[in-house]
Coordinates of C-alpha atoms in Angstrom, one line a residue:
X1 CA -59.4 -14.2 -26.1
X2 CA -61.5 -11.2 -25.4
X3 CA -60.7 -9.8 -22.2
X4 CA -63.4 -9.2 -19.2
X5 CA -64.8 -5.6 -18.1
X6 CA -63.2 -4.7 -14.6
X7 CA -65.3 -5.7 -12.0
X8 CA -66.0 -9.5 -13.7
X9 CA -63.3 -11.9 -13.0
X10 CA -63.2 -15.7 -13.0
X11 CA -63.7 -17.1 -9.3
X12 CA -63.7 -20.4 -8.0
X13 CA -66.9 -21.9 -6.3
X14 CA -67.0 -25.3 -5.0
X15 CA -63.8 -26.2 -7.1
X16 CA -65.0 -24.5 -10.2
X17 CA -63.8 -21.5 -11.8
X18 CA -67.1 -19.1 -12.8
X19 CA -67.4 -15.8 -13.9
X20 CA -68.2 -13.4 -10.9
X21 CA -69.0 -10.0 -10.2
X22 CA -69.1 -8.2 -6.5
X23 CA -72.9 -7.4 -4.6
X24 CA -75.6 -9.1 -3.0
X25 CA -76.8 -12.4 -4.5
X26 CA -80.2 -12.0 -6.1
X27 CA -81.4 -15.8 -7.4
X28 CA -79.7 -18.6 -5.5
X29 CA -76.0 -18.1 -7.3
X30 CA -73.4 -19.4 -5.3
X31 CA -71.3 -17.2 -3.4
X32 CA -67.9 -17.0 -1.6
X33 CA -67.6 -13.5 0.6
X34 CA -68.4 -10.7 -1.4
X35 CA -68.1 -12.7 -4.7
X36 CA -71.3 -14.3 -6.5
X37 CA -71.2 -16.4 -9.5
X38 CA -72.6 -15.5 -13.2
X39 CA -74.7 -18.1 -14.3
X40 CA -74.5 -18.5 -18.4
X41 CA -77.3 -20.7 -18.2
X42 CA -79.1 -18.1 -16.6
X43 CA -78.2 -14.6 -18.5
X44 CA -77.6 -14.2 -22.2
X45 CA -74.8 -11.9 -21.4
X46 CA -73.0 -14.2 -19.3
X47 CA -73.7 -16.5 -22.2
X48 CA -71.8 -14.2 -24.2
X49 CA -69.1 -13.6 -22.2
X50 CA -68.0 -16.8 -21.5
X51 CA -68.0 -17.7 -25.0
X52 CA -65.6 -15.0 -25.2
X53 CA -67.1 -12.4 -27.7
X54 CA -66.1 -9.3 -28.0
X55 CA -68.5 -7.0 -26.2
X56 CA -66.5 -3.9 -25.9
X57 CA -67.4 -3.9 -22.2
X58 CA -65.0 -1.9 -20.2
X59 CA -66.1 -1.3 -16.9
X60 CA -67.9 1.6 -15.5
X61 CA -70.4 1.9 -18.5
X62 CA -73.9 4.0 -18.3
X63 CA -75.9 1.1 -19.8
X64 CA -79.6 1.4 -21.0
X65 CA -80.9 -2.8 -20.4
X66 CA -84.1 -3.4 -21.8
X67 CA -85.9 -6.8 -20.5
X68 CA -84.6 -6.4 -17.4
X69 CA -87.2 -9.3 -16.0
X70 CA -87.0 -10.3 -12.1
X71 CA -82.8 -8.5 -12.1
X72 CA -80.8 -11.8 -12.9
X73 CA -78.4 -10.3 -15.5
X74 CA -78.8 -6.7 -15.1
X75 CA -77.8 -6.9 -11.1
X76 CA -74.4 -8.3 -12.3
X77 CA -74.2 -5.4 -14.8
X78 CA -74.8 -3.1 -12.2
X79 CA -72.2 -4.4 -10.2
X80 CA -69.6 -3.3 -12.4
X81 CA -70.9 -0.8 -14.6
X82 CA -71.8 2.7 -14.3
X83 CA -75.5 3.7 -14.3
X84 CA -77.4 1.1 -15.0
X85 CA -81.4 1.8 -16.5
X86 CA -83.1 -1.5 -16.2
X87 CA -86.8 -1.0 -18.6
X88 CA -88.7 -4.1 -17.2
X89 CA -92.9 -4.2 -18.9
X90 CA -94.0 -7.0 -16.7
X91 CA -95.0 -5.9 -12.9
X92 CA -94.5 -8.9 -11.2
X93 CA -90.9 -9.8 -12.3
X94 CA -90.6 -5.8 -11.9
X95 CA -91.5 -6.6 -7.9
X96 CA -88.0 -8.5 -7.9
X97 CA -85.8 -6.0 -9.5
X98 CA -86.7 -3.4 -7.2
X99 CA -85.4 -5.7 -4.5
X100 CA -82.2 -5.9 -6.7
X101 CA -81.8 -2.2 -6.8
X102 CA -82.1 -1.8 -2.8
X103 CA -78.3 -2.8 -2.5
X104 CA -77.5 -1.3 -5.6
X105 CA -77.1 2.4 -5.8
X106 CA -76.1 2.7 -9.9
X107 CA -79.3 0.4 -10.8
X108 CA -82.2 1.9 -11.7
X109 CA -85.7 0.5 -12.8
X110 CA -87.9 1.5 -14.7
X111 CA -91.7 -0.1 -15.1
X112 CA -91.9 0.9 -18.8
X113 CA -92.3 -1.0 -22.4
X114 CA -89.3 -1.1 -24.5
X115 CA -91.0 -0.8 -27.4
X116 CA -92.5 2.4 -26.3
X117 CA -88.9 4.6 -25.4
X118 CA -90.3 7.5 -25.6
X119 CA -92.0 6.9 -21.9
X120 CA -89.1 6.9 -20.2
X121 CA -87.1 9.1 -22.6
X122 CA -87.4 12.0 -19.8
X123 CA -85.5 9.4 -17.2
X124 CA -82.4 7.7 -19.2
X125 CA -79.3 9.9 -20.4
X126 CA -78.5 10.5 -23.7
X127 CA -75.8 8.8 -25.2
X128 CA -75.5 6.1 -22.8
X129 CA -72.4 4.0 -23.8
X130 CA -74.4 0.0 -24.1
X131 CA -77.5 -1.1 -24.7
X132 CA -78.3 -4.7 -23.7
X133 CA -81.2 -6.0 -24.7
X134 CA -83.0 -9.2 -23.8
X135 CA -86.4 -8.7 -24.6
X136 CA -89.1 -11.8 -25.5
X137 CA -91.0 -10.4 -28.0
X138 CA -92.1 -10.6 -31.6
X139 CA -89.8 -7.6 -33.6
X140 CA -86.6 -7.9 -31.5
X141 CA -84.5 -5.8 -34.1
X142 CA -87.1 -3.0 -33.7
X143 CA -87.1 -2.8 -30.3
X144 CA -83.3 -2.0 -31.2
X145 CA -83.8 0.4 -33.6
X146 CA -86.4 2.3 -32.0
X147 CA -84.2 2.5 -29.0
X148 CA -80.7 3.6 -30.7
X149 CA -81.2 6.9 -30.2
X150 CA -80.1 6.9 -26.5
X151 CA -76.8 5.0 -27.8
X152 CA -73.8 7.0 -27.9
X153 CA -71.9 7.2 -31.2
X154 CA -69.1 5.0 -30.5
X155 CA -71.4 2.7 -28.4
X156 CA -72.7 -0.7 -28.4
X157 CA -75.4 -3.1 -28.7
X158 CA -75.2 -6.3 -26.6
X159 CA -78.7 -7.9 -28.6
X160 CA -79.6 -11.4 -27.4
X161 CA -82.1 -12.5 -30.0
X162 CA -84.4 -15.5 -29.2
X163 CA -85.8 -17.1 -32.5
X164 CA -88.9 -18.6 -30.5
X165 CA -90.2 -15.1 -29.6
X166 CA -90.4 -13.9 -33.1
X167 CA -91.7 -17.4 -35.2
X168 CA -91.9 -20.4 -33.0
X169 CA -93.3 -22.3 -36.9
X170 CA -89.8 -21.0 -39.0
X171 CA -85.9 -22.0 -38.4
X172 CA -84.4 -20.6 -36.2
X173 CA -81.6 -19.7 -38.9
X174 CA -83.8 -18.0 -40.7
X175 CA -85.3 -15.8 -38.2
X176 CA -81.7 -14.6 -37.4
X177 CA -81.0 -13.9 -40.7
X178 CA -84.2 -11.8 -41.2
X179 CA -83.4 -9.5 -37.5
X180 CA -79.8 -9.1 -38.5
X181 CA -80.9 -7.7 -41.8
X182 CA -83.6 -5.3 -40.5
X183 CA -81.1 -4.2 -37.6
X184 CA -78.9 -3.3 -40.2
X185 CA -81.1 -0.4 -41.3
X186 CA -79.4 1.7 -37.9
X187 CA -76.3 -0.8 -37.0
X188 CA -73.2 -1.9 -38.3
X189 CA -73.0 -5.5 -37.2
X190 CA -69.6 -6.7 -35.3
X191 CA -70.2 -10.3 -34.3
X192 CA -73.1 -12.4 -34.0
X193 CA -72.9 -16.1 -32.3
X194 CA -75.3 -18.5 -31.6
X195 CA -75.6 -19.3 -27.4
X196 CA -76.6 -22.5 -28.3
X197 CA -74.2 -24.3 -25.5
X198 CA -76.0 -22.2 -23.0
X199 CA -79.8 -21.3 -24.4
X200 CA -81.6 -23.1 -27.4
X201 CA -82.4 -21.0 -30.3
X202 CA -80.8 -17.8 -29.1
X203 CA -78.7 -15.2 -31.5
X204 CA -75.8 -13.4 -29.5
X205 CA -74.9 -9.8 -32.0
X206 CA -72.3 -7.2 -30.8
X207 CA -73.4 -4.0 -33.1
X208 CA -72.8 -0.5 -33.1
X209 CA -75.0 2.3 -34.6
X210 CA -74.0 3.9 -38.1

């Protein structure tokens, strides 16, 4: 059983146990005090989590998000990790994540493209220790590779891959096996499990550079 980062815990709501981090609710989650429920069915890396891969997530992390949307997922990363760069493209859901990051000091966003890093190159750190990435777009594994270099050497990748995005006419078996080859070029792959329990046609992949 792959153990949680500090700051995520299982927490009961309304007689059932959830994962949970600590801050301000941001999408309707349930809460009890200070405590707000992770929704899987919500967040890819929730997803993830609760089916218990191994993420290499500590705790206290600078992590580099990338699809950062309207701040569902990456609010609960902020809660527990270090600084937290959230690259959102589209401005509305953008709107949203800025009212994340008023109540949250280490979250940072940033109205930029993912597939364009070298926009906000000047803004993130290098060698940030995670990169999670949850971006709907054709070339999914590119947006990866083009964005490694900010990875530390002994960091992760924490790639949700969503088959739909890339060839809504193919399998989505055969998409996966087509990103997890090109994302091979820059990254040694750990684990890769599909989220189907929690979000159709969706890839989970723990990598790390080479």
């Amino acid at each position: 059983m792959s153990e949680l980062p500090a700051g995520v815990t299982r927490h009961t709501f309304d007689g059932t146990d959830r994962l949970a981090t600590r801050g301000e609710p941001v999408y309707g989650e349930a809460t009890d005090g200070e405590w707000r429920a992770w929704n899987p069915n919500r967040s890819k890396l929730g997803a993830m989590l609760e089916l218990e891969m191994d993420t290499g997530l500590a705790g206290g992390e600078s992590v580099l998000y990338l699809g950062a949307a309207s701040g569902t997922t990456v609010s609960h990363v902020a809660d527990f990790a270090g600084p937290t760069y959230a690259v959102e493209f589209a401005a509305r859901p953008a709107r949203d994540l800025l009212e994340a990051a008023e109540s949250r000091p280490r979250l940072f966003p940033l109205l930029k493209d993912a597939r364009k890093p070298e926009t906000y190159a000047h803004v993130v750190e290098s060698n940030v220790d995670v990169i999670v990435q949850d971006v709907a777009t054709r070339g999914q594994a590119r947006v990866a590779l083009e964005n490694r270099h900010f990875l530390a050497d002994d960091g992760r990748l924490l790639l949700a891959v969503k088959a739909r995005s890339e060839d809504v006419t193919r399998e989505p078996a055969a998409v996966f096996a087509d990103v997890r080859e090109e994302l091979s070029e820059g990254y040694e792959i750990l684990e890769t499990e599909r989220l189907e329990k929690y979000h159709a046609d969706h890839l989970g992949i723990v990598a790390r550079p080479r």
